[in-house]
Short mmCIF file of C-alpha atoms in Angstrom, two decimals:
data_model
loop_
_atom_site.label_atom_id
_atom_site.label_comp_id
_atom_site.label_asym_id
_atom_site.label_seq_id
_atom_site.Cartn_x
_atom_site.Cartn_y
_atom_site.Cartn_z
CA MET O 1 -19.48 43.18 -195.53
CA SER O 2 -19.06 44.61 -199.12
CA SER O 3 -22.34 45.15 -201.15
CA THR O 4 -21.02 42.34 -203.88
CA ASN O 5 -20.94 39.92 -200.97
CA PHE O 6 -24.41 40.87 -199.85
CA PHE O 7 -25.90 40.54 -203.29
CA THR O 8 -24.39 37.50 -204.98
CA PRO O 9 -25.92 35.03 -202.65
CA SER O 10 -29.26 36.36 -202.76
CA ILE O 11 -29.49 36.68 -206.28
CA GLN O 12 -27.99 33.28 -206.97
CA LYS O 13 -30.47 31.64 -204.61
CA LEU O 14 -33.23 33.45 -206.32
CA TYR O 15 -32.57 32.38 -209.60
CA ALA O 16 -30.54 29.18 -209.32
CA ALA O 17 -33.72 27.04 -210.24
CA ASP O 18 -34.68 29.18 -213.32
CA THR O 19 -33.56 27.70 -216.69
CA LEU O 20 -35.17 28.39 -219.96
CA PRO O 21 -36.06 25.32 -222.16
CA HIS O 22 -33.89 25.85 -225.51
CA GLY O 23 -32.20 23.96 -228.00
CA TYR O 24 -28.91 25.87 -228.09
CA ALA O 25 -27.06 24.04 -225.51
CA THR O 26 -25.82 21.74 -228.68
CA LEU O 27 -24.49 25.08 -230.35
CA PHE O 28 -23.05 27.01 -227.35
CA HIS O 29 -21.53 26.45 -224.17
CA ARG O 30 -22.58 29.59 -222.74
CA ILE O 31 -24.91 32.47 -223.72
CA ARG O 32 -23.69 35.30 -221.61
CA ILE O 33 -25.81 38.31 -220.89
CA LEU O 34 -24.09 41.50 -219.24
CA ASP O 35 -26.19 44.43 -218.15
CA SER O 36 -25.97 47.37 -215.67
CA THR O 37 -28.23 49.75 -213.87
CA THR O 38 -27.78 53.01 -212.15
CA PHE O 39 -30.09 54.87 -209.81
CA GLN O 40 -30.08 57.56 -207.33
CA LEU O 41 -29.98 57.43 -203.69
CA PRO O 42 -30.73 60.07 -200.95
CA ASP O 43 -27.86 62.56 -200.52
CA ILE O 44 -27.24 60.92 -197.01
CA PHE O 45 -25.52 57.87 -198.84
CA ALA O 46 -22.95 60.17 -200.72
CA SER O 47 -20.16 59.29 -198.44
CA ALA O 48 -20.40 55.36 -199.38
CA TYR O 49 -22.12 55.71 -202.81
CA LYS O 50 -20.93 58.60 -204.97
CA GLY O 51 -23.27 59.70 -207.64
CA SER O 52 -22.30 60.04 -211.29
CA GLY O 53 -22.51 63.88 -210.93
CA GLY O 54 -25.21 63.97 -213.89
CA SER O 55 -28.12 64.97 -211.88
CA SER O 56 -28.88 67.10 -208.57
CA HIS O 57 -28.41 64.10 -206.45
CA THR O 58 -24.82 63.42 -204.86
CA ALA O 59 -25.27 59.56 -204.30
CA GLY O 60 -26.12 56.83 -206.45
CA VAL O 61 -25.49 52.99 -206.81
CA LYS O 62 -24.50 51.19 -210.05
CA ILE O 63 -25.16 47.40 -210.23
CA GLN O 64 -23.66 45.17 -212.94
CA LEU O 65 -25.00 41.54 -213.64
CA GLU O 66 -23.46 38.96 -215.93
CA TYR O 67 -25.76 36.00 -216.46
CA ASP O 68 -25.42 32.84 -218.22
CA LEU O 69 -28.70 32.08 -219.91
CA LEU O 70 -28.11 28.22 -220.60
CA SER O 71 -27.14 27.20 -216.90
CA GLY O 72 -29.26 29.93 -214.99
CA GLN O 73 -26.36 30.93 -213.26
CA PHE O 74 -25.10 34.23 -212.35
CA LEU O 75 -21.50 34.74 -213.31
CA HIS O 76 -20.86 38.24 -212.00
CA VAL O 77 -22.73 40.46 -209.63
CA GLU O 78 -21.17 43.85 -208.46
CA ALA O 79 -22.55 46.86 -206.87
CA GLY O 80 -20.86 50.16 -206.03
CA PRO O 81 -20.87 53.97 -206.56
CA GLY O 82 -22.76 55.29 -209.06
CA LYS O 83 -19.66 57.04 -210.52
CA TRP O 84 -18.22 53.78 -211.67
CA ARG O 85 -17.30 53.23 -215.45
CA ILE O 86 -18.43 49.73 -216.19
CA TYR O 87 -15.50 48.93 -218.65
CA GLU O 88 -13.19 49.36 -215.62
CA HIS O 89 -15.06 46.62 -213.92
CA ILE O 90 -15.62 43.83 -216.51
#
């Protein structure tokens, strides 16, 4: 099972019911928020999650999320090696 297949259902279920009250629905169809984070892992995970090379650790994970604020739904969830360049995966 890929890490994306693991994270997507879990996160969708966790936040599916969370929507914010707002008046923007008449102005916009979507308000998309895209963000990512990278964190280090113990070196033992380097074969599966190669780090970005910017620290003394050889393993890392990058997680990218795209969220629609109006619907409360995640549009994109992806996790992979810390060495990913985000613009290659948008």
